[in-house]
Amino acid sequence: MRYGFPDGFTWGTATAALQVEGATREGGRGDSQWDAFCREHPDRVWERATPEVACDHYHRWEQDVALMRDFGHTGYRLSIAWPRIVPNGTGPANQDGIAFYRRLFDALRHAGVEPNVTLYHWDLPQPLAAAGGWENPATLDAFERYARTCFEAFGDQVRLWATLNEPSWSTLNGYVTALHPPLRHDYRAAVRVAYNMMLAHARVGRLYRAMGGTGQVGIAQNMCPVYPATDSARDAEAARVADAVYNRWFIEPLLLGTFPTEAVDLYRRHGLLPDMPSRDLALFEGGSLDWVGVNYYFPHYASADATETRFGLNTSGNKEEDCHFSIKGLFKFVRNPKGRYTDWAWEIYPQGLYDLLARMHAYRPGLPIYVTENGIGAREVLDADGSVDDAYRIAFVREHLQVAHRAIAEGMDVRGYYMWSLMDNFSWVNGYKKRYGLFFIDRQTLARHPKRSAHWYRDLARANGFD
Ligand code: BGP
């Protein structure tokens, strides 16, 4: 069967500033919460890796844009480093930072690669983090000012904007599992941050319109579909609660204008619900999304049998090491005994992507959807030919594109696919061990080597489909 995609479908890759740029102390860039975290808690990151050098994209961007062009990409999802634009979070804009991205966006456009730009991919300026981060309303004001600066500086170059990357995942890991900065385990703060991030999105979406922006504002969400672990009524309820707090909270205010009752009731019962004044809630009226980005890696299976509170990510790359997400008395996520798993114990389940696309479409039929991240992390080394024979990555992307194709055939407006990632990069607490790229990065020389998947993806982009 031939899997042909609609004309103009975007074939791209995704990266984030902190994970690829490096040059963290150059060009006037300020410190971010992740720079500080890696400095202060080196043992929490694999082999004490830091983002200081990353892929050195800050110096090699011309080469990287040429790779995208030569390999047939038509889109590139990237993020702007907030601390490169506003080094201390609140002060004046850094003209060197602005000039860097203007050059990059210009080169992308010349190369026929449409930028899709995320304003916040977790690199909160450290002074804002130190002052309470996303718990503090002042951070929302600072985010709005930073967004205004970006819209003014790049409005003529960028048509596709995303406000936030994965507010759910960053809130959970920052404030519940305590695996990411600010390393907190505080449910009250988590709910406050989850609320503030939605407000931040809504404020910036409205700002863009008020400034006369003619492009589209969206968000990149990691929605993990949550299935009940068994067919028991208890597990069905656990899945419903998990889905409300994990997924629905982060999308429904933006599409439906309301927060899910299940989550609101739960937080109220536990005294965790922040004040939600009507002037805030009015910001969500009418919805605030022109498009939605789906970042999809794996599904969850919820069990009601949560007898302890325990969190852990697999950072070993050993399949047998489970990830843990268990909140005593509420729900826990368990392994699918029949599932296929990556070395990082993430289940490979393409149907999950379909379910998410269908869900977005059901919320608002005709809503433009992009797959803003999807890919597989693996341990890899260069072979004698200077390449990597990553057949598993090709298989992974292929299977996920097949379900995206089905979704399009059924009438869902899926407009593009950004594979995670263009190149191997700083994989947060996994450091540089977990590789996701179409291009292998030699950590000694930082040279880029196309993997087999890079050639495969080029052919598919050029043919606008595959057999
Ligand atoms: C998403 C992030 C990306 C990326 C990806 C893979 O949650 O938006 O930045 O890193 O996951 O995750 P990891 O690198 O932790 O394996």
Short mmCIF file of C-alpha atoms and ligand atoms in Angstrom, two decimals, residues 16 19 77 121-122 165-166 169 222 295 297 346 373 420 425-430 434 436, ligand 1:
data_model
loop_
_atom_site.label_atom_id
_atom_site.label_comp_id
_atom_site.label_asym_id
_atom_site.label_seq_id
_atom_site.Cartn_x
_atom_site.Cartn_y
_atom_site.Cartn_z
CA ALA A 16 14.82 22.69 21.73
CA GLN A 19 19.23 20.70 24.05
CA ARG A 77 10.31 23.03 15.07
CA HIS A 121 10.86 24.82 26.14
CA TRP A 122 11.79 24.67 29.85
CA ASN A 165 6.27 22.89 25.34
CA GLU A 166 4.60 20.16 27.38
CA TRP A 169 5.33 16.97 31.68
CA ASN A 222 2.56 15.73 25.55
CA ASN A 295 4.13 15.28 21.24
CA TYR A 297 6.07 8.88 22.76
CA TRP A 346 8.77 3.47 26.96
CA GLU A 373 7.41 15.40 18.51
CA TRP A 420 12.25 14.16 17.46
CA ASN A 425 21.11 16.13 21.78
CA PHE A 426 21.06 16.84 25.51
CA SER A 427 18.34 14.49 26.65
CA TRP A 428 17.69 16.23 29.99
CA VAL A 429 18.52 13.83 32.87
CA ASN A 430 19.72 11.23 30.34
CA LYS A 434 19.94 8.63 24.84
CA TYR A 436 17.20 10.46 19.06
C1 BGP B 1 9.86 15.56 25.38
C2 BGP B 1 10.59 16.88 25.33
C3 BGP B 1 11.80 16.91 24.47
C4 BGP B 1 12.56 15.60 24.40
C5 BGP B 1 11.69 14.37 24.39
C6 BGP B 1 12.42 13.09 24.67
O1 BGP B 1 9.22 15.43 26.59
O2 BGP B 1 9.73 17.90 24.88
O3 BGP B 1 12.57 18.01 24.82
O4 BGP B 1 13.67 15.57 25.17
O5 BGP B 1 10.65 14.44 25.32
O6 BGP B 1 12.59 12.97 26.05
P1 BGP B 1 13.92 12.52 26.73
O7 BGP B 1 14.99 13.36 26.07
O8 BGP B 1 13.79 12.82 28.18
O9 BGP B 1 14.06 11.08 26.44
#
